[in-house]
Amino acid sequence: MSALMPLEEALERILGGARPTGATEELSLIDALGAVLAEDVISGIDVPGDDNSAMDGYAVRGEDLPGPLPISQRIAAGAVGEPLQPGTAARIFTGAPIPAGADAVVMQENCSVDQGGLLSVEGTVTTAQNIRPRGQDIAAGAVALSKGRRLRPQDLGLLASVGIARVTVFRRLKVAVLSTGDELVEPGTADLAGGQLYNSNRFTIAGLLARLGLEFVDVGIIPDDAQATAKALLRASELADCVITSGGVSVGEEDHVKAQVEQIGHIDLWKLAIKPGKPLAFGAIGDTPFIGLPGNPTSVFATFCLVARPFLLKLQGATDCRIPELTVTAGFATAKSSPRQDHVRVRLESGDEGLVARRFANQSSGVLSSVSQSDALAVVPPGVVVSEGDKVQVLLLDLLA
């Protein structure tokens, strides 16, 4: 249990044990942002519903060109024109249905109309030019979005485009959060005494859960006491679908969380080969999954994003739990390699060869400002020394949080 586990192995084990609750609910589309689809959404219509014009111009028959042609009708978006008579053109606007008989749309910039109202066309015109065919976006009977999709703003628009007003999604997970430590004080409640700290982790985790669309269940600050810790953990496990703690999972005499979870539940893995955030515990209290994050503010953020986030997404029913990576140029160097995978806080700047990652000066796990002022985490694998100019993988914070 004490050996450091590589992140990839830990994620494989953790995600392999994630079992979605299966409970569902129906939401209006306007309330469904961040929810996970519990079933495929099938389109009942073609989008677009007609062959339509991709731009403002003139609908024509290729065999009648280059003209001159009389303009026989005007077709605006939302209107349906008459069949196009041979030897004529139709003024047409973006999105308007193509009249029967027309086989191309010529953009207005390539056309001229003389004083007598006759249209002449310049350049080559090909069949189906500037025509968006019926069902080009989505065909009737096709899967618009698949089960397990976590809905983004553009997904809501897509569903609306096929006439969907309500969706069946997995019920939003409840996540109980406990902070541990006699030194913690809630901001706004009291001034700090010597040795005390404001409880920043509670707000970091609450914000991260909100970005995932999950329900934050606040269990409060738990004192450094074994019995109080066990009681709070049991209560949390009854209130929520997952329990997350910050602090109390290291090896100190006042770190009670890990020991108490082992008493009332079980720990499946502990200590990861990553920086920041080596002490991380994963297990269960009864049937409720448990994730014990470290206590240092930066470690809380990093381990939540790297471990808790993909687990919670899968527990929510999402099929895509991956952490997207981007390749950039290192604008920093590391003095030596580490046996642990490091996640260096960096800012991203535009350079001559693309994005450059600049290392934040203070990489201490207790310095939360380094996360707040960074754009990404640069991944430095175990045993690797980075030189300035090397290519490195980064995890964009805006995609993680």
Short mmCIF file of C-alpha atoms in Angstrom, two decimals:
data_model
loop_
_atom_site.label_atom_id
_atom_site.label_comp_id
_atom_site.label_asym_id
_atom_site.label_seq_id
_atom_site.Cartn_x
_atom_site.Cartn_y
_atom_site.Cartn_z
CA MET A 1 0.00 0.00 0.00
CA SER A 2 2.94 2.39 0.60
CA ALA A 3 4.57 2.16 -2.86
CA LEU A 4 4.00 5.13 -5.13
CA MET A 5 1.58 4.26 -7.94
CA PRO A 6 1.94 5.80 -11.43
CA LEU A 7 -0.94 8.07 -12.38
CA GLU A 8 -1.90 5.97 -15.43
CA GLU A 9 -2.20 2.81 -13.33
CA ALA A 10 -4.18 4.63 -10.64
CA LEU A 11 -6.62 6.04 -13.19
CA GLU A 12 -7.09 2.63 -14.79
CA ARG A 13 -7.99 1.12 -11.43
CA ILE A 14 -10.14 4.01 -10.28
CA LEU A 15 -12.09 4.38 -13.52
CA GLY A 16 -12.48 0.62 -13.77
CA GLY A 17 -14.39 0.68 -10.50
CA ALA A 18 -16.67 3.61 -11.34
CA ARG A 19 -20.27 2.41 -11.52
CA PRO A 20 -22.84 5.06 -12.53
CA THR A 21 -25.94 5.09 -10.34
CA GLY A 22 -28.20 4.74 -13.38
CA ALA A 23 -30.81 7.10 -11.92
CA THR A 24 -32.22 9.52 -14.51
CA GLU A 25 -34.28 12.66 -14.73
CA GLU A 26 -35.81 14.74 -17.48
CA LEU A 27 -34.66 18.32 -17.92
CA SER A 28 -35.68 21.15 -20.17
CA LEU A 29 -32.96 21.97 -22.65
CA ILE A 30 -32.33 25.35 -21.05
CA ASP A 31 -31.44 23.61 -17.75
CA ALA A 32 -29.39 20.75 -19.20
CA LEU A 33 -25.95 22.35 -19.54
CA GLY A 34 -23.32 19.99 -18.09
CA ALA A 35 -25.76 17.09 -17.70
CA VAL A 36 -24.94 13.68 -19.17
CA LEU A 37 -27.34 12.10 -21.66
CA ALA A 38 -28.88 8.86 -20.41
CA GLU A 39 -30.02 7.79 -23.89
CA ASP A 40 -29.26 8.45 -27.52
CA VAL A 41 -31.08 11.43 -29.00
CA ILE A 42 -32.48 10.57 -32.44
CA SER A 43 -33.34 13.33 -34.88
CA GLY A 44 -36.88 13.21 -36.19
CA ILE A 45 -36.15 15.67 -39.00
CA ASP A 46 -33.60 16.53 -41.66
CA VAL A 47 -31.45 19.58 -40.92
CA PRO A 48 -31.67 21.56 -43.07
CA GLY A 49 -35.17 20.52 -44.06
CA ASP A 50 -34.73 21.64 -47.70
CA ASP A 51 -31.91 22.17 -50.15
CA ASN A 52 -31.10 25.79 -49.36
CA SER A 53 -28.84 28.62 -50.36
CA ALA A 54 -25.49 28.97 -48.64
CA MET A 55 -25.33 32.69 -49.44
CA ASP A 56 -27.08 35.71 -50.88
CA GLY A 57 -27.16 35.54 -54.67
CA TYR A 58 -29.17 34.13 -57.55
CA ALA A 59 -30.60 30.66 -58.13
CA VAL A 60 -30.06 29.57 -61.73
CA ARG A 61 -29.99 26.67 -64.13
CA GLY A 62 -26.44 26.05 -65.31
CA GLU A 63 -27.55 25.50 -68.91
CA ASP A 64 -28.97 29.05 -69.05
CA LEU A 65 -25.70 30.78 -68.19
CA PRO A 66 -24.07 33.22 -68.57
CA GLY A 67 -27.29 35.05 -69.43
CA PRO A 68 -28.56 37.69 -69.61
CA LEU A 69 -31.57 36.33 -67.68
CA PRO A 70 -34.71 38.02 -66.39
CA ILE A 71 -35.24 37.77 -62.64
CA SER A 72 -38.52 35.95 -62.19
CA GLN A 73 -38.91 35.91 -58.38
CA ARG A 74 -37.44 36.83 -55.02
CA ILE A 75 -37.04 34.15 -52.30
CA ALA A 76 -36.23 35.15 -48.72
CA ALA A 77 -35.34 32.80 -45.85
CA GLY A 78 -38.53 31.25 -44.51
CA ALA A 79 -40.34 31.55 -47.85
CA VAL A 80 -40.85 28.88 -50.53
CA GLY A 81 -40.46 30.01 -54.13
CA GLU A 82 -42.17 28.83 -57.29
CA PRO A 83 -40.45 26.37 -59.65
CA LEU A 84 -37.77 28.21 -61.62
CA GLN A 85 -38.84 28.76 -65.20
CA PRO A 86 -36.20 27.91 -67.84
CA GLY A 87 -34.27 30.92 -69.00
CA THR A 88 -34.83 32.89 -65.77
CA ALA A 89 -33.07 33.45 -62.42
CA ALA A 90 -34.39 33.88 -58.89
CA ARG A 91 -33.05 36.39 -56.38
CA ILE A 92 -32.34 34.27 -53.28
CA PHE A 93 -31.04 34.87 -49.78
CA THR A 94 -29.02 32.77 -47.34
CA GLY A 95 -31.06 29.90 -45.92
CA ALA A 96 -33.90 30.16 -48.41
CA PRO A 97 -35.09 26.92 -50.06
CA ILE A 98 -33.80 26.29 -53.58
CA PRO A 99 -36.65 26.52 -56.10
CA ALA A 100 -37.39 23.40 -58.13
CA GLY A 101 -35.49 23.45 -61.40
CA ALA A 102 -32.49 25.46 -60.13
CA ASP A 103 -29.20 23.60 -59.83
CA ALA A 104 -26.79 26.27 -58.55
CA VAL A 105 -26.57 29.54 -56.65
CA VAL A 106 -24.24 32.26 -57.87
CA MET A 107 -23.03 34.68 -55.20
CA GLN A 108 -24.16 38.22 -55.79
CA GLU A 109 -20.57 39.47 -56.06
CA ASN A 110 -20.21 37.47 -59.32
CA CYS A 111 -23.40 38.87 -60.83
CA SER A 112 -24.48 42.13 -62.42
CA VAL A 113 -27.95 43.41 -63.20
CA ASP A 114 -28.40 45.94 -65.99
CA GLN A 115 -30.86 48.80 -66.08
CA GLY A 116 -33.39 46.56 -67.76
CA GLY A 117 -33.30 44.12 -64.84
CA LEU A 118 -31.41 41.39 -66.72
CA LEU A 119 -28.88 39.26 -64.84
CA SER A 120 -25.43 38.40 -66.21
CA VAL A 121 -23.07 35.94 -64.49
CA GLU A 122 -19.28 36.05 -64.47
CA GLY A 123 -16.98 33.06 -64.00
CA THR A 124 -17.55 29.33 -63.96
CA VAL A 125 -20.61 27.89 -62.24
CA THR A 126 -20.75 24.22 -61.26
CA THR A 127 -23.74 22.04 -60.44
CA ALA A 128 -24.82 22.31 -56.76
CA GLN A 129 -22.56 25.32 -56.24
CA ASN A 130 -23.46 27.17 -53.02
CA ILE A 131 -26.34 24.79 -52.30
CA ARG A 132 -26.58 23.14 -48.89
CA PRO A 133 -28.36 19.82 -49.42
CA ARG A 134 -31.27 18.67 -47.30
CA GLY A 135 -30.03 16.71 -44.26
CA GLN A 136 -26.44 17.91 -44.71
CA ASP A 137 -26.12 18.64 -40.99
CA ILE A 138 -28.28 15.86 -39.55
CA ALA A 139 -30.48 13.35 -41.35
CA ALA A 140 -33.83 12.19 -40.00
CA GLY A 141 -33.32 8.97 -38.03
CA ALA A 142 -29.66 9.72 -37.28
CA VAL A 143 -28.20 9.92 -33.76
CA ALA A 144 -27.85 13.61 -33.03
CA LEU A 145 -25.97 12.98 -29.74
CA SER A 146 -25.09 9.69 -28.06
CA LYS A 147 -25.74 8.39 -24.57
CA GLY A 148 -22.94 9.40 -22.22
CA ARG A 149 -22.44 12.81 -23.85
CA ARG A 150 -21.84 15.62 -21.37
CA LEU A 151 -23.81 18.51 -22.81
CA ARG A 152 -21.95 21.65 -23.82
CA PRO A 153 -23.53 24.93 -24.99
CA GLN A 154 -23.10 23.96 -28.65
CA ASP A 155 -24.78 20.61 -27.94
CA LEU A 156 -27.84 22.41 -26.59
CA GLY A 157 -28.01 24.38 -29.81
CA LEU A 158 -27.70 21.21 -31.87
CA LEU A 159 -30.54 19.53 -29.99
CA ALA A 160 -32.70 22.61 -30.38
CA SER A 161 -32.03 22.56 -34.13
CA VAL A 162 -33.75 19.16 -34.40
CA GLY A 163 -36.72 20.30 -32.31
CA ILE A 164 -35.73 18.74 -28.96
CA ALA A 165 -37.06 20.65 -25.94
CA ARG A 166 -36.41 18.12 -23.13
CA VAL A 167 -33.74 15.47 -22.61
CA THR A 168 -33.36 12.43 -20.37
CA VAL A 169 -30.11 12.71 -18.43
CA PHE A 170 -28.41 10.93 -15.55
CA ARG A 171 -29.36 12.42 -12.20
CA ARG A 172 -26.87 14.97 -10.98
CA LEU A 173 -24.43 13.39 -8.53
CA LYS A 174 -24.31 14.57 -4.93
CA VAL A 175 -20.75 14.95 -3.66
CA ALA A 176 -20.18 15.41 0.06
CA VAL A 177 -17.11 17.47 0.92
CA LEU A 178 -15.31 17.50 4.27
CA SER A 179 -12.39 19.69 5.26
CA THR A 180 -10.18 18.47 8.11
CA GLY A 181 -7.93 20.36 10.46
CA ASP A 182 -8.11 22.27 13.76
CA GLU A 183 -6.28 25.13 12.06
CA LEU A 184 -9.07 25.87 9.55
CA VAL A 185 -11.43 28.84 9.80
CA GLU A 186 -14.24 29.67 7.39
CA PRO A 187 -13.67 33.05 5.71
CA GLY A 188 -16.04 35.73 6.91
CA THR A 189 -16.67 34.12 10.29
CA ALA A 190 -13.70 35.25 12.36
CA ASP A 191 -10.28 36.81 12.27
CA LEU A 192 -7.34 34.42 12.21
CA ALA A 193 -5.52 33.56 15.40
CA GLY A 194 -1.93 32.38 15.42
CA GLY A 195 -1.44 29.21 13.37
CA GLN A 196 -4.88 29.37 11.75
CA LEU A 197 -5.72 29.37 8.05
CA TYR A 198 -8.82 30.24 6.07
CA ASN A 199 -10.44 27.19 4.50
CA SER A 200 -9.68 27.81 0.81
CA ASN A 201 -9.98 24.14 -0.18
CA ARG A 202 -13.73 24.10 0.46
CA PHE A 203 -14.28 26.82 -2.13
CA THR A 204 -11.86 25.36 -4.66
CA ILE A 205 -13.62 21.98 -4.53
CA ALA A 206 -17.09 23.56 -4.54
CA GLY A 207 -16.17 25.52 -7.68
CA LEU A 208 -14.71 22.47 -9.39
CA LEU A 209 -17.87 20.47 -8.64
CA ALA A 210 -20.06 23.28 -9.93
CA ARG A 211 -18.11 23.35 -13.21
CA LEU A 212 -18.89 19.65 -13.57
CA GLY A 213 -22.58 20.28 -12.93
CA LEU A 214 -22.54 18.27 -9.68
CA GLU A 215 -24.28 19.04 -6.38
CA PHE A 216 -22.00 20.20 -3.57
CA VAL A 217 -22.99 18.81 -0.16
CA ASP A 218 -21.11 20.73 2.52
CA VAL A 219 -20.30 18.64 5.60
CA GLY A 220 -18.10 21.37 7.05
CA ILE A 221 -14.79 21.41 8.89
CA ILE A 222 -13.96 18.29 10.91
CA PRO A 223 -11.60 18.64 13.88
CA ASP A 224 -8.47 16.53 14.17
CA ASP A 225 -10.19 13.83 16.22
CA ALA A 226 -10.58 10.17 15.27
CA GLN A 227 -14.16 9.70 16.51
CA ALA A 228 -15.39 12.98 15.05
CA THR A 229 -13.76 12.08 11.75
CA ALA A 230 -15.39 8.63 11.61
CA LYS A 231 -18.80 10.07 12.50
CA ALA A 232 -18.55 12.76 9.81
CA LEU A 233 -17.41 10.27 7.18
CA LEU A 234 -20.33 7.95 7.88
CA ARG A 235 -22.80 10.82 7.75
CA ALA A 236 -21.29 12.05 4.47
CA SER A 237 -21.52 8.58 2.92
CA GLU A 238 -25.25 8.51 3.67
CA LEU A 239 -25.87 11.95 2.17
CA ALA A 240 -24.09 11.63 -1.14
CA ASP A 241 -23.00 9.52 -4.10
CA CYS A 242 -19.33 10.22 -3.41
CA VAL A 243 -17.32 11.58 -0.47
CA ILE A 244 -14.33 13.88 -0.96
CA THR A 245 -12.08 15.07 1.83
CA SER A 246 -9.18 17.52 1.87
CA GLY A 247 -6.38 16.85 4.32
CA GLY A 248 -5.90 14.04 6.81
CA VAL A 249 -4.58 11.38 4.41
CA SER A 250 -0.86 11.75 5.08
CA VAL A 251 1.15 10.02 7.79
CA GLY A 252 1.03 12.55 10.63
CA GLU A 253 -0.35 11.73 14.08
CA GLU A 254 -3.25 14.14 13.50
CA ASP A 255 -4.08 12.77 10.02
CA HIS A 256 -7.14 10.66 10.88
CA VAL A 257 -9.05 10.38 7.62
CA LYS A 258 -7.22 7.47 6.01
CA ALA A 259 -7.14 5.45 9.23
CA GLN A 260 -10.84 5.98 9.90
CA VAL A 261 -11.87 5.09 6.34
CA GLU A 262 -9.92 1.85 6.76
CA GLN A 263 -11.90 1.21 9.96
CA ILE A 264 -15.38 1.90 8.55
CA GLY A 265 -14.73 1.09 4.89
CA HIS A 266 -11.66 0.32 2.83
CA ILE A 267 -8.79 2.02 1.01
CA ASP A 268 -7.90 0.63 -2.42
CA LEU A 269 -4.92 2.82 -3.25
CA TRP A 270 -2.80 5.43 -1.53
CA LYS A 271 0.15 7.59 -2.59
CA LEU A 272 0.58 8.50 -6.24
CA ALA A 273 3.82 9.08 -8.11
CA ILE A 274 2.87 12.67 -8.98
CA LYS A 275 3.82 16.21 -7.98
CA PRO A 276 2.03 18.00 -6.48
CA GLY A 277 -0.25 15.65 -4.59
CA LYS A 278 1.50 12.43 -3.55
CA PRO A 279 -0.83 11.56 -0.64
CA LEU A 280 -4.13 10.67 -2.28
CA ALA A 281 -6.45 7.95 -0.99
CA PHE A 282 -9.19 6.18 -2.92
CA GLY A 283 -11.63 3.64 -1.53
CA ALA A 284 -15.19 3.40 -0.27
CA ILE A 285 -17.35 3.82 2.81
CA GLY A 286 -19.98 1.14 2.44
CA ASP A 287 -21.16 1.49 -1.16
CA THR A 288 -20.15 5.14 -1.39
CA PRO A 289 -16.87 5.91 -3.20
CA PHE A 290 -14.33 7.91 -1.22
CA ILE A 291 -11.56 10.20 -2.48
CA GLY A 292 -9.12 11.64 0.03
CA LEU A 293 -7.29 14.64 -1.41
CA PRO A 294 -4.16 16.14 0.18
CA GLY A 295 -4.44 19.25 2.31
CA ASN A 296 -2.15 21.68 0.47
CA PRO A 297 -4.21 24.04 -1.73
CA THR A 298 -2.33 23.42 -5.00
CA SER A 299 -2.29 19.67 -4.37
CA VAL A 300 -6.06 19.74 -3.86
CA PHE A 301 -6.56 21.44 -7.21
CA ALA A 302 -4.13 19.19 -9.10
CA THR A 303 -5.34 15.88 -7.68
CA PHE A 304 -8.98 16.81 -8.16
CA CYS A 305 -8.36 17.63 -11.83
CA LEU A 306 -6.13 14.61 -12.49
CA VAL A 307 -7.99 11.94 -10.51
CA ALA A 308 -11.31 13.04 -9.01
CA ARG A 309 -12.57 14.79 -12.15
CA PRO A 310 -12.36 11.79 -14.52
CA PHE A 311 -13.76 9.49 -11.82
CA LEU A 312 -16.74 11.75 -11.13
CA LEU A 313 -17.42 12.14 -14.85
CA LYS A 314 -17.55 8.38 -15.29
CA LEU A 315 -19.63 7.98 -12.14
CA GLN A 316 -22.01 10.54 -13.65
CA GLY A 317 -22.32 8.33 -16.75
CA ALA A 318 -20.05 10.23 -19.14
CA THR A 319 -18.25 8.13 -21.74
CA ASP A 320 -15.46 10.64 -22.44
CA CYS A 321 -13.43 11.15 -19.27
CA ARG A 322 -10.09 11.86 -20.93
CA ILE A 323 -7.88 14.79 -20.02
CA PRO A 324 -7.14 16.72 -23.25
CA GLU A 325 -3.46 17.54 -23.86
CA LEU A 326 -1.80 20.17 -26.04
CA THR A 327 1.79 20.15 -27.29
CA VAL A 328 3.68 23.42 -26.74
CA THR A 329 7.28 24.61 -26.51
CA ALA A 330 8.91 24.67 -23.08
CA GLY A 331 10.01 28.12 -22.05
CA PHE A 332 11.60 26.64 -18.95
CA ALA A 333 14.12 24.00 -17.92
CA THR A 334 14.23 21.51 -15.07
CA ALA A 335 17.43 21.05 -13.13
CA LYS A 336 17.04 17.31 -12.61
CA SER A 337 14.64 14.46 -13.18
CA SER A 338 12.15 13.21 -10.61
CA PRO A 339 10.79 9.72 -9.89
CA ARG A 340 7.33 11.31 -9.84
CA GLN A 341 5.40 12.82 -12.75
CA ASP A 342 5.51 16.56 -12.22
CA HIS A 343 2.75 18.98 -13.18
CA VAL A 344 4.41 22.35 -13.54
CA ARG A 345 2.24 25.45 -13.31
CA VAL A 346 2.83 27.53 -16.43
CA ARG A 347 1.56 30.54 -18.32
CA LEU A 348 1.10 30.21 -22.08
CA GLU A 349 2.48 32.90 -24.39
CA SER A 350 2.48 33.21 -28.17
CA GLY A 351 5.93 32.79 -29.71
CA ASP A 352 7.44 32.57 -33.19
CA GLU A 353 6.87 28.80 -33.20
CA GLY A 354 3.50 28.79 -31.50
CA LEU A 355 2.57 28.56 -27.84
CA VAL A 356 5.36 28.72 -25.24
CA ALA A 357 4.95 27.54 -21.64
CA ARG A 358 6.57 29.85 -19.07
CA ARG A 359 7.12 28.33 -15.64
CA PHE A 360 5.53 30.06 -12.67
CA ALA A 361 8.38 30.94 -10.30
CA ASN A 362 7.06 29.40 -7.08
CA GLN A 363 5.99 25.76 -7.51
CA SER A 364 5.32 25.06 -3.83
CA SER A 365 2.20 23.00 -3.20
CA GLY A 366 1.07 25.58 -0.66
CA VAL A 367 1.07 28.47 -3.13
CA LEU A 368 -2.45 28.75 -4.57
CA SER A 369 -1.66 31.97 -6.42
CA SER A 370 0.49 29.92 -8.78
CA VAL A 371 -2.65 28.06 -9.91
CA SER A 372 -4.77 31.20 -10.08
CA GLN A 373 -2.20 32.95 -12.29
CA SER A 374 -1.37 29.99 -14.53
CA ASP A 375 -2.98 28.81 -17.76
CA ALA A 376 -1.95 25.16 -17.74
CA LEU A 377 -0.11 22.30 -16.07
CA ALA A 378 2.97 21.19 -18.02
CA VAL A 379 3.47 17.43 -17.71
CA VAL A 380 7.03 16.32 -16.99
CA PRO A 381 7.15 12.48 -16.96
CA PRO A 382 9.24 10.57 -14.40
CA GLY A 383 12.92 10.46 -15.22
CA VAL A 384 12.73 13.28 -17.77
CA VAL A 385 14.81 16.45 -17.76
CA VAL A 386 13.27 19.32 -19.73
CA SER A 387 15.44 21.80 -21.61
CA GLU A 388 14.20 25.13 -22.89
CA GLY A 389 12.87 24.64 -26.40
CA ASP A 390 11.74 21.05 -25.84
CA LYS A 391 8.20 20.04 -26.70
CA VAL A 392 6.03 19.34 -23.66
CA GLN A 393 2.42 18.31 -23.09
CA VAL A 394 0.20 20.71 -21.17
CA LEU A 395 -3.24 20.36 -19.60
CA LEU A 396 -5.27 23.54 -20.07
CA LEU A 397 -6.78 24.67 -16.78
CA ASP A 398 -9.89 26.03 -18.48
CA LEU A 399 -10.64 22.50 -19.72
CA LEU A 400 -10.00 20.98 -16.31
CA ALA A 401 -11.81 23.47 -14.11
#
